[in-house]
Short mmCIF file of C-alpha atoms in Angstrom, two decimals:
data_model
loop_
_atom_site.label_atom_id
_atom_site.label_comp_id
_atom_site.label_asym_id
_atom_site.label_seq_id
_atom_site.Cartn_x
_atom_site.Cartn_y
_atom_site.Cartn_z
CA UNK S 1 45.52 227.66 -61.61
CA UNK S 2 42.02 227.16 -59.74
CA UNK S 3 40.57 230.19 -59.28
CA UNK S 4 39.43 230.68 -55.47
CA UNK S 5 35.94 232.35 -54.70
CA UNK S 6 35.70 233.75 -51.08
CA UNK S 7 32.60 233.75 -48.97
CA UNK S 8 31.84 237.30 -49.85
CA UNK S 9 31.61 236.82 -53.72
CA UNK S 10 29.22 233.84 -53.15
CA UNK S 11 27.03 236.18 -51.24
CA UNK S 12 27.35 238.43 -54.11
CA UNK S 13 26.63 235.73 -56.89
CA UNK S 14 23.67 234.73 -54.60
CA UNK S 15 22.43 238.16 -54.37
CA UNK S 16 22.72 238.79 -58.13
CA UNK S 17 21.42 235.40 -58.87
CA UNK S 18 18.24 236.25 -56.96
CA UNK S 19 17.97 239.56 -58.50
CA UNK S 20 17.97 238.02 -61.75
CA UNK S 21 15.32 235.49 -60.85
CA UNK S 22 12.90 238.30 -59.58
CA UNK S 23 13.35 240.98 -62.70
CA UNK S 24 13.52 238.00 -65.24
CA UNK S 25 10.06 237.08 -64.32
CA UNK S 26 8.75 240.84 -64.02
CA UNK S 27 10.37 244.16 -65.28
CA UNK S 28 13.23 242.32 -67.61
CA UNK S 29 11.05 240.58 -69.67
CA UNK S 30 9.28 243.61 -70.72
CA UNK S 31 12.21 245.77 -71.50
CA UNK S 32 14.11 246.80 -74.85
CA UNK S 33 17.39 244.88 -74.01
CA UNK S 34 18.21 241.56 -74.15
CA UNK S 35 21.12 240.45 -71.86
CA UNK S 36 20.63 236.46 -72.47
CA UNK S 37 23.66 234.80 -74.07
CA UNK S 38 24.75 231.06 -74.83
CA UNK S 39 28.31 229.80 -74.70
CA UNK S 40 30.35 227.01 -76.38
CA UNK S 41 33.85 225.69 -76.42
CA UNK S 42 36.19 227.66 -78.96
CA UNK S 43 38.93 226.23 -80.89
CA UNK S 44 41.28 226.97 -78.28
CA UNK S 45 42.26 225.16 -75.22
CA UNK S 46 40.18 226.13 -72.52
CA UNK S 47 38.30 228.85 -74.37
CA UNK S 48 34.70 229.97 -74.18
CA UNK S 49 32.97 231.49 -76.95
CA UNK S 50 29.97 233.85 -75.89
CA UNK S 51 27.04 234.58 -78.08
CA UNK S 52 24.70 237.55 -77.20
CA UNK S 53 20.97 237.81 -78.00
CA UNK S 54 20.11 240.17 -80.95
CA UNK S 55 19.16 243.95 -79.64
CA UNK S 56 17.63 246.12 -82.16
CA UNK S 57 19.61 249.17 -81.29
CA UNK S 58 22.82 249.86 -83.43
CA UNK S 59 24.09 252.06 -79.97
CA UNK S 60 23.59 249.00 -77.85
CA UNK S 61 26.67 248.53 -75.30
CA UNK S 62 27.82 245.21 -74.14
CA UNK S 63 29.86 244.89 -70.70
CA UNK S 64 30.92 241.19 -69.94
CA UNK S 65 32.72 240.05 -66.58
CA UNK S 66 33.88 236.46 -67.10
CA UNK S 67 34.16 235.65 -63.47
CA UNK S 68 38.08 235.35 -63.43
CA UNK S 69 38.48 239.12 -63.58
CA UNK S 70 38.46 239.39 -67.12
CA UNK S 71 36.30 241.78 -69.01
CA UNK S 72 35.11 242.83 -72.63
CA UNK S 73 32.91 245.23 -74.37
CA UNK S 74 32.78 242.61 -77.86
CA UNK S 75 29.09 241.47 -78.32
CA UNK S 76 30.23 237.97 -79.04
CA UNK S 77 34.12 237.64 -77.40
CA UNK S 78 36.03 234.49 -76.75
CA UNK S 79 37.72 234.04 -73.39
CA UNK S 80 40.19 231.66 -72.48
CA UNK S 81 39.75 230.23 -68.54
CA UNK S 82 41.89 228.29 -66.43
CA UNK S 83 40.06 224.95 -65.50
CA UNK S 84 37.04 225.58 -62.85
CA UNK S 85 33.61 226.97 -62.50
CA UNK S 86 32.96 230.63 -63.03
CA UNK S 87 29.82 233.04 -63.20
CA UNK S 88 29.82 234.97 -66.23
CA UNK S 89 27.39 238.08 -66.56
CA UNK S 90 26.48 240.29 -69.55
CA UNK S 91 25.05 244.00 -68.95
CA UNK S 92 23.64 245.51 -72.01
CA UNK S 93 22.56 249.18 -72.12
CA UNK S 94 20.87 251.15 -74.78
CA UNK S 95 21.17 254.69 -74.60
CA UNK S 96 19.37 257.51 -76.85
CA UNK S 97 21.19 259.66 -79.00
CA UNK S 98 21.18 262.50 -76.66
CA UNK S 99 22.83 260.13 -73.77
CA UNK S 100 19.46 259.06 -72.00
CA UNK S 101 19.39 255.60 -70.96
CA UNK S 102 16.62 253.78 -72.67
CA UNK S 103 16.79 250.52 -71.03
CA UNK S 104 19.52 248.06 -69.40
CA UNK S 105 19.48 244.31 -68.59
CA UNK S 106 21.71 241.68 -66.76
CA UNK S 107 22.09 238.15 -67.22
CA UNK S 108 24.56 235.76 -65.51
CA UNK S 109 25.14 231.92 -66.27
CA UNK S 110 27.61 229.47 -64.73
CA UNK S 111 30.61 228.34 -66.68
CA UNK S 112 32.63 225.26 -66.42
CA UNK S 113 35.97 224.70 -67.83
CA UNK S 114 37.87 221.15 -67.90
CA UNK S 115 37.14 217.73 -67.87
CA UNK S 116 34.43 217.29 -65.19
CA UNK S 117 30.99 218.72 -65.58
CA UNK S 118 29.30 219.56 -62.00
CA UNK S 119 26.07 221.05 -61.65
CA UNK S 120 24.05 222.30 -58.95
CA UNK S 121 20.28 222.75 -59.04
CA UNK S 122 18.17 224.86 -56.56
CA UNK S 123 14.74 224.03 -57.69
CA UNK S 124 12.42 222.85 -55.32
CA UNK S 125 8.60 222.01 -54.77
CA UNK S 126 6.54 222.37 -51.60
CA UNK S 127 3.28 221.08 -50.32
CA UNK S 128 1.37 223.00 -47.68
CA UNK S 129 0.19 220.89 -44.59
CA UNK S 130 -1.76 221.49 -41.41
CA UNK S 131 1.47 222.29 -39.38
CA UNK S 132 3.25 224.36 -42.32
CA UNK S 133 4.88 224.00 -45.56
CA UNK S 134 7.14 220.88 -46.68
CA UNK S 135 10.11 221.65 -48.91
CA UNK S 136 11.83 219.29 -51.16
CA UNK S 137 14.78 219.99 -53.14
CA UNK S 138 16.00 218.52 -56.46
CA UNK S 139 18.88 216.07 -56.76
CA UNK S 140 22.41 217.23 -56.48
CA UNK S 141 25.99 215.83 -55.83
CA UNK S 142 26.91 214.41 -52.76
CA UNK S 143 28.75 217.48 -50.28
CA UNK S 144 26.14 220.06 -51.60
CA UNK S 145 25.36 222.54 -48.84
CA UNK S 146 21.78 224.17 -48.55
CA UNK S 147 20.54 227.65 -47.35
CA UNK S 148 16.89 228.56 -47.42
CA UNK S 149 15.43 231.77 -46.60
CA UNK S 150 11.60 231.09 -46.19
CA UNK S 151 10.61 234.84 -46.29
CA UNK S 152 9.44 235.41 -42.68
CA UNK S 153 12.63 235.82 -41.54
CA UNK S 154 13.00 232.15 -40.98
CA UNK S 155 15.92 230.03 -42.31
CA UNK S 156 17.33 226.54 -42.40
CA UNK S 157 20.53 224.41 -43.80
CA UNK S 158 18.35 221.35 -43.89
CA UNK S 159 18.15 219.69 -47.58
CA UNK S 160 14.65 219.46 -47.24
CA UNK S 161 13.22 221.33 -44.34
CA UNK S 162 9.74 221.82 -42.73
CA UNK S 163 8.65 225.23 -42.01
CA UNK S 164 5.70 226.57 -39.88
CA UNK S 165 4.34 229.91 -41.14
CA UNK S 166 1.86 232.21 -40.02
CA UNK S 167 -1.23 232.97 -42.71
CA UNK S 168 0.21 234.86 -45.56
CA UNK S 169 1.91 235.09 -48.47
CA UNK S 170 5.94 234.69 -48.92
CA UNK S 171 8.89 234.58 -51.24
CA UNK S 172 10.84 231.41 -50.21
CA UNK S 173 14.59 231.04 -51.69
CA UNK S 174 17.08 228.22 -51.66
CA UNK S 175 20.87 228.32 -52.61
CA UNK S 176 22.70 225.47 -53.16
CA UNK S 177 26.58 225.67 -53.29
CA UNK S 178 29.19 222.60 -53.93
CA UNK S 179 32.74 223.29 -52.88
CA UNK S 180 35.97 221.34 -53.77
CA UNK S 181 38.35 220.21 -50.92
CA UNK S 182 40.55 222.89 -51.55
CA UNK S 183 37.91 225.36 -50.91
CA UNK S 184 37.06 226.55 -54.67
CA UNK S 185 33.22 226.88 -55.47
CA UNK S 186 32.45 224.31 -58.12
CA UNK S 187 29.05 225.37 -58.74
CA UNK S 188 26.43 227.56 -57.09
CA UNK S 189 22.57 228.36 -57.80
CA UNK S 190 19.33 229.99 -56.34
CA UNK S 191 15.82 229.74 -56.86
CA UNK S 192 12.77 231.30 -55.30
CA UNK S 193 9.13 230.75 -55.48
CA UNK S 194 6.15 232.21 -53.85
CA UNK S 195 4.44 230.30 -51.11
CA UNK S 196 0.75 231.01 -49.73
CA UNK S 197 -0.40 230.06 -46.43
CA UNK S 198 -4.04 230.29 -45.42
CA UNK S 199 -7.31 230.86 -46.90
CA UNK S 200 -7.19 234.17 -48.47
CA UNK S 201 -4.71 234.94 -51.48
CA UNK S 202 -3.57 238.25 -51.63
CA UNK S 203 -2.78 239.56 -55.21
CA UNK S 204 -0.66 242.39 -56.36
CA UNK S 205 -1.38 244.20 -60.07
CA UNK S 206 1.68 246.40 -61.33
CA UNK S 207 -0.21 247.37 -64.75
CA UNK S 208 -0.81 251.05 -65.36
CA UNK S 209 -2.32 253.29 -68.20
CA UNK S 210 -0.76 256.74 -69.21
CA UNK S 211 -1.99 259.84 -71.24
CA UNK S 212 -0.26 263.05 -72.15
CA UNK S 213 -1.65 266.23 -70.01
CA UNK S 214 -0.62 269.80 -69.86
CA UNK S 215 1.09 269.04 -66.72
CA UNK S 216 3.13 266.18 -68.24
CA UNK S 217 2.30 262.45 -68.39
CA UNK S 218 -0.27 261.19 -66.15
CA UNK S 219 -0.07 257.26 -64.95
CA UNK S 220 -3.17 255.48 -63.66
CA UNK S 221 -2.36 252.22 -61.76
CA UNK S 222 -4.63 249.53 -61.20
CA UNK S 223 -6.59 248.86 -58.02
CA UNK S 224 -4.74 247.25 -55.33
CA UNK S 225 -5.48 246.33 -51.88
CA UNK S 226 -5.31 248.95 -49.18
CA UNK S 227 -1.76 249.76 -48.05
CA UNK S 228 -0.25 248.67 -51.22
CA UNK S 229 3.20 250.25 -51.73
CA UNK S 230 3.91 252.17 -55.16
CA UNK S 231 7.20 252.57 -56.41
CA UNK S 232 7.68 254.07 -59.83
CA UNK S 233 10.91 254.77 -62.04
CA UNK S 234 10.17 256.83 -64.90
CA UNK S 235 13.18 255.89 -67.25
CA UNK S 236 14.61 259.70 -66.86
CA UNK S 237 16.16 259.42 -63.35
CA UNK S 238 12.69 260.48 -61.63
CA UNK S 239 10.73 258.45 -59.24
CA UNK S 240 7.42 258.72 -57.15
CA UNK S 241 5.55 256.52 -54.50
CA UNK S 242 2.42 258.14 -55.58
CA UNK S 243 -0.28 255.66 -56.82
CA UNK S 244 -1.37 257.73 -59.94
CA UNK S 245 1.64 260.42 -60.47
CA UNK S 246 2.09 262.85 -63.25
CA UNK S 247 5.55 263.07 -64.52
CA UNK S 248 7.11 266.04 -66.92
CA UNK S 249 9.45 264.52 -69.58
CA UNK S 250 11.77 265.75 -72.28
CA UNK S 251 10.89 264.57 -75.54
CA UNK S 252 12.10 261.17 -76.50
CA UNK S 253 11.77 257.15 -75.48
CA UNK S 254 11.64 256.15 -72.23
CA UNK S 255 11.23 252.95 -70.02
CA UNK S 256 8.63 253.39 -67.27
CA UNK S 257 8.40 250.67 -64.53
CA UNK S 258 6.15 250.13 -61.59
CA UNK S 259 6.49 248.07 -58.70
CA UNK S 260 3.73 247.35 -56.13
CA UNK S 261 4.43 245.39 -52.79
CA UNK S 262 1.69 244.36 -50.13
CA UNK S 263 2.76 243.94 -46.59
CA UNK S 264 1.35 242.95 -43.40
CA UNK S 265 0.86 245.91 -41.12
CA UNK S 266 1.27 243.72 -38.00
CA UNK S 267 4.26 241.49 -38.93
CA UNK S 268 5.78 243.19 -42.01
CA UNK S 269 5.72 240.25 -43.94
CA UNK S 270 5.32 240.57 -47.77
CA UNK S 271 2.16 239.39 -49.02
CA UNK S 272 2.99 239.95 -52.71
CA UNK S 273 5.11 241.92 -54.92
CA UNK S 274 5.17 242.42 -58.54
CA UNK S 275 6.62 244.69 -61.28
CA UNK S 276 5.39 245.80 -64.85
CA UNK S 277 7.52 247.98 -67.26
CA UNK S 278 5.97 249.75 -70.43
CA UNK S 279 7.68 251.99 -73.03
CA UNK S 280 6.33 255.50 -73.69
CA UNK S 281 7.28 257.99 -76.49
CA UNK S 282 7.25 261.78 -75.83
CA UNK S 283 6.85 263.92 -79.14
CA UNK S 284 8.85 267.23 -79.65
CA UNK S 285 5.88 269.35 -80.41
CA UNK S 286 7.73 272.70 -81.00
CA UNK S 287 6.17 275.50 -82.29
CA UNK S 288 7.67 278.79 -83.02
CA UNK S 289 9.43 280.60 -80.19
CA UNK S 290 9.85 277.28 -78.10
CA UNK S 291 13.56 277.05 -78.25
CA UNK S 292 16.12 275.88 -75.64
CA UNK S 293 19.61 277.01 -75.74
CA UNK S 294 22.26 277.75 -72.97
CA UNK S 295 26.11 278.64 -72.54
CA UNK S 296 28.58 277.45 -69.93
CA UNK S 297 31.67 278.51 -68.32
CA UNK S 298 34.55 277.10 -66.72
CA UNK S 299 34.70 277.95 -62.55
CA UNK S 300 37.73 278.20 -60.76
CA UNK S 301 37.62 274.61 -59.61
CA UNK S 302 39.03 271.66 -61.86
CA UNK S 303 36.07 270.00 -63.87
CA UNK S 304 33.54 272.37 -62.73
CA UNK S 305 31.29 274.42 -64.71
CA UNK S 306 28.32 276.93 -64.50
CA UNK S 307 25.67 276.69 -66.96
CA UNK S 308 23.25 279.64 -67.97
CA UNK S 309 19.90 279.06 -69.41
CA UNK S 310 19.40 281.26 -72.25
CA UNK S 311 15.97 279.55 -73.41
CA UNK S 312 12.82 281.36 -74.61
CA UNK S 313 11.38 283.34 -71.76
CA UNK S 314 8.06 281.42 -71.75
CA UNK S 315 9.71 278.30 -70.31
CA UNK S 316 8.33 276.96 -66.99
CA UNK S 317 10.90 274.30 -66.34
CA UNK S 318 13.98 272.71 -67.27
CA UNK S 319 15.61 269.25 -67.25
CA UNK S 320 19.53 269.13 -67.63
CA UNK S 321 21.53 266.13 -68.56
CA UNK S 322 25.51 266.71 -67.97
CA UNK S 323 26.61 263.55 -69.98
CA UNK S 324 27.68 261.59 -66.91
CA UNK S 325 24.24 260.17 -65.82
CA UNK S 326 23.73 263.11 -63.69
CA UNK S 327 20.59 265.36 -64.00
CA UNK S 328 19.53 268.87 -62.69
CA UNK S 329 16.13 270.68 -62.38
CA UNK S 330 17.55 274.10 -61.79
CA UNK S 331 17.70 277.08 -64.17
CA UNK S 332 20.99 277.80 -63.81
CA UNK S 333 22.99 274.87 -62.11
CA UNK S 334 26.66 274.27 -61.20
CA UNK S 335 27.88 270.84 -61.91
CA UNK S 336 31.18 269.19 -60.82
CA UNK S 337 32.46 266.36 -63.33
CA UNK S 338 34.45 263.69 -61.50
CA UNK S 339 37.07 263.23 -64.58
CA UNK S 340 38.23 264.92 -67.58
CA UNK S 341 36.55 264.11 -70.70
CA UNK S 342 34.25 264.79 -73.42
CA UNK S 343 30.44 265.11 -72.31
CA UNK S 344 27.40 265.66 -74.20
CA UNK S 345 25.34 268.40 -72.10
CA UNK S 346 21.61 268.72 -72.83
CA UNK S 347 18.89 270.93 -71.64
CA UNK S 348 15.37 270.56 -72.16
CA UNK S 349 12.70 273.53 -71.53
CA UNK S 350 9.16 272.98 -71.19
CA UNK S 351 6.43 275.37 -71.63
CA UNK S 352 3.34 273.93 -70.13
CA UNK S 353 1.51 277.16 -70.78
CA UNK S 354 1.80 276.64 -74.68
CA UNK S 355 2.31 272.85 -74.28
CA UNK S 356 5.58 272.63 -76.01
CA UNK S 357 9.03 271.68 -75.21
CA UNK S 358 12.69 271.81 -77.37
CA UNK S 359 16.21 270.42 -76.38
CA UNK S 360 19.42 271.28 -77.28
CA UNK S 361 22.83 269.54 -76.81
CA UNK S 362 26.31 270.75 -76.69
CA UNK S 363 29.83 269.01 -76.36
CA UNK S 364 31.61 270.11 -73.21
CA UNK S 365 35.47 268.81 -72.83
CA UNK S 366 35.92 269.21 -69.08
CA UNK S 367 39.53 269.73 -68.04
CA UNK S 368 41.60 269.68 -64.87
CA UNK S 369 42.94 273.20 -65.31
CA UNK S 370 41.42 275.76 -63.65
CA UNK S 371 40.38 279.07 -64.48
CA UNK S 372 42.21 282.16 -63.02
CA UNK S 373 41.20 283.29 -59.51
CA UNK S 374 42.01 286.92 -59.98
CA UNK S 375 43.29 287.30 -56.63
CA UNK S 376 39.89 286.18 -55.21
CA UNK S 377 37.87 287.98 -57.71
CA UNK S 378 34.71 286.31 -59.10
CA UNK S 379 34.49 285.15 -62.79
CA UNK S 380 32.74 287.36 -65.21
CA UNK S 381 30.35 286.12 -67.72
CA UNK S 382 29.72 288.38 -70.45
CA UNK S 383 25.87 288.94 -70.39
CA UNK S 384 26.25 292.70 -69.76
CA UNK S 385 28.48 295.57 -68.90
CA UNK S 386 30.74 294.26 -66.13
CA UNK S 387 33.95 295.65 -67.06
CA UNK S 388 34.22 297.94 -63.79
CA UNK S 389 32.34 295.70 -61.34
CA UNK S 390 34.69 294.06 -58.70
CA UNK S 391 33.39 291.53 -56.52
CA UNK S 392 35.61 289.58 -53.85
CA UNK S 393 34.84 287.04 -51.50
CA UNK S 394 37.37 286.63 -48.91
CA UNK S 395 38.94 284.70 -46.95
CA UNK S 396 38.97 281.91 -49.61
CA UNK S 397 39.02 279.26 -48.09
CA UNK S 398 36.81 280.83 -45.21
CA UNK S 399 35.91 279.07 -41.81
CA UNK S 400 33.35 280.49 -39.69
CA UNK S 401 32.49 283.81 -41.75
CA UNK S 402 33.62 285.48 -45.28
CA UNK S 403 33.05 288.80 -46.78
CA UNK S 404 31.59 290.03 -50.06
CA UNK S 405 33.30 293.15 -51.24
CA UNK S 406 31.57 294.94 -54.07
CA UNK S 407 33.00 297.85 -55.84
CA UNK S 408 31.43 299.96 -58.99
CA UNK S 409 28.01 298.42 -58.85
CA UNK S 410 25.78 300.35 -60.93
CA UNK S 411 22.60 298.71 -59.52
CA UNK S 412 21.67 296.81 -56.42
CA UNK S 413 23.26 293.34 -56.32
CA UNK S 414 21.75 289.91 -55.61
CA UNK S 415 23.93 287.22 -53.90
CA UNK S 416 23.32 283.54 -53.77
CA UNK S 417 25.52 280.96 -52.56
CA UNK S 418 24.57 276.98 -53.27
CA UNK S 419 26.12 273.98 -52.40
CA UNK S 420 27.71 271.19 -54.62
CA UNK S 421 24.46 269.65 -55.45
CA UNK S 422 22.82 272.99 -56.54
CA UNK S 423 20.91 273.47 -53.27
CA UNK S 424 20.45 277.21 -52.35
CA UNK S 425 22.08 277.72 -48.75
CA UNK S 426 22.51 281.64 -48.46
CA UNK S 427 20.48 284.32 -50.20
CA UNK S 428 21.11 288.11 -49.55
CA UNK S 429 19.50 290.54 -52.00
CA UNK S 430 19.92 294.51 -52.71
CA UNK S 431 23.48 294.47 -51.90
CA UNK S 432 25.45 297.89 -53.00
CA UNK S 433 29.07 298.62 -52.81
CA UNK S 434 30.65 297.85 -49.71
CA UNK S 435 31.17 294.76 -47.37
CA UNK S 436 28.54 292.05 -46.50
CA UNK S 437 29.00 289.42 -43.88
CA UNK S 438 28.62 285.75 -44.68
CA UNK S 439 27.72 283.50 -41.75
CA UNK S 440 29.14 280.02 -42.51
CA UNK S 441 28.86 278.14 -39.25
CA UNK S 442 25.80 276.18 -40.12
CA UNK S 443 27.32 274.73 -43.31
CA UNK S 444 29.45 271.61 -43.78
CA UNK S 445 33.05 271.95 -45.39
CA UNK S 446 33.37 271.72 -49.02
CA UNK S 447 32.97 273.57 -52.05
CA UNK S 448 30.37 276.12 -52.77
CA UNK S 449 29.45 278.34 -55.49
CA UNK S 450 28.19 281.90 -55.91
CA UNK S 451 26.35 284.04 -58.29
CA UNK S 452 25.61 287.59 -58.15
CA UNK S 453 23.27 289.35 -60.63
CA UNK S 454 21.96 293.10 -61.03
CA UNK S 455 19.07 294.93 -62.36
CA UNK S 456 20.74 294.83 -65.97
CA UNK S 457 21.28 291.03 -65.51
CA UNK S 458 24.82 291.51 -65.45
CA UNK S 459 26.10 288.28 -63.69
CA UNK S 460 29.41 287.45 -61.85
CA UNK S 461 29.99 283.74 -60.48
CA UNK S 462 32.71 281.98 -58.47
CA UNK S 463 33.72 279.34 -55.89
CA UNK S 464 34.01 279.84 -52.27
CA UNK S 465 35.71 276.91 -50.05
CA UNK S 466 34.70 276.33 -46.54
CA UNK S 467 36.65 274.54 -44.19
CA UNK S 468 36.46 273.81 -40.48
#
């Protein structure tokens, strides 16, 4: 059975091939992950044996998609195809022991299965002339279609087009595709190259240096033309557009990347862009008294938990990893998991006064079961004497207004309401016994979480659902 590939898939493959071209020449070549692979016929009919490149870490994970709906997590899988042409892709990922992703890389290659080999070649050359740039493609089978993008908004379907540019630097791309009579894509390929038009060249330099400071790791970029755009990814989920940012890390290994881009201020054309990546190691210099710790409890909602920081009191910052690729910098966050499972939750405390940090991880088994609602009473966390304290938030669900009812409070209470991202939306301080109104009219429908504390650090927390 011949596999059909729709036009939307062709666009996805073209975008993916373009991404692989750009990253393969910049960031990916610097990373610790290697997704390149080779393939050869296996002993079975229409079988293909894929062989991945070596990766240093024993924790490396492999995710194959064979282009016909089949997948595998084997490093060197064998897959049986129907005759046809396919695009096979491999994504390799290396996580650290505490769940932080150190690096990831993707590589794709076309696969032909059957008696006839059909190849597409998107490579091209170009020559500047007075009137523009002449592009010449490589030889391809009869019936091949050509799709050019010239980097300035122009395009063409001519095999060997001539294009008139304004002075500047551009990235020109060609995608070639060959389709059979029954509509199946026999092969497709994409190639891009930079084009300079005019007397002045603009160069981008993404190289950077870094050094440890009391405020975190400080990065210094190389000098670039005025108006350069800087895009940093710090390898732990953090980003910045500052040319020379400072970032606070937890101890560990990270892959830091900087992409710099220079654009025309008048036309918006990209003159140049480049990416550089470098690995960094953040040591765990942990003096006595610099200790991370936390507890957690299940809120009255499936897969939803509250986390309480018990780290040493000198901490000046925190970073949470919830084990599902999400993070938080709040002191005592809430978190909702999308599915049941076992998650490795880690908190790192930073003490920028004594220049130390420490990390602790605990296993959390997220379940669908809900903690008792106690007739709309809040859930109690045993950090103080809360045996006689009663806090009720009603109605729940609530529309425009809700009421906080407090009984048996022995000191003034502070109330805070957070949305499901951990953002504080309502705060009421020095509450005593009685009823207090919440105005919900400005907040979107959804699940919100509240915490109530007193001067003795007694704590109650719970969930409020706002409906419209």
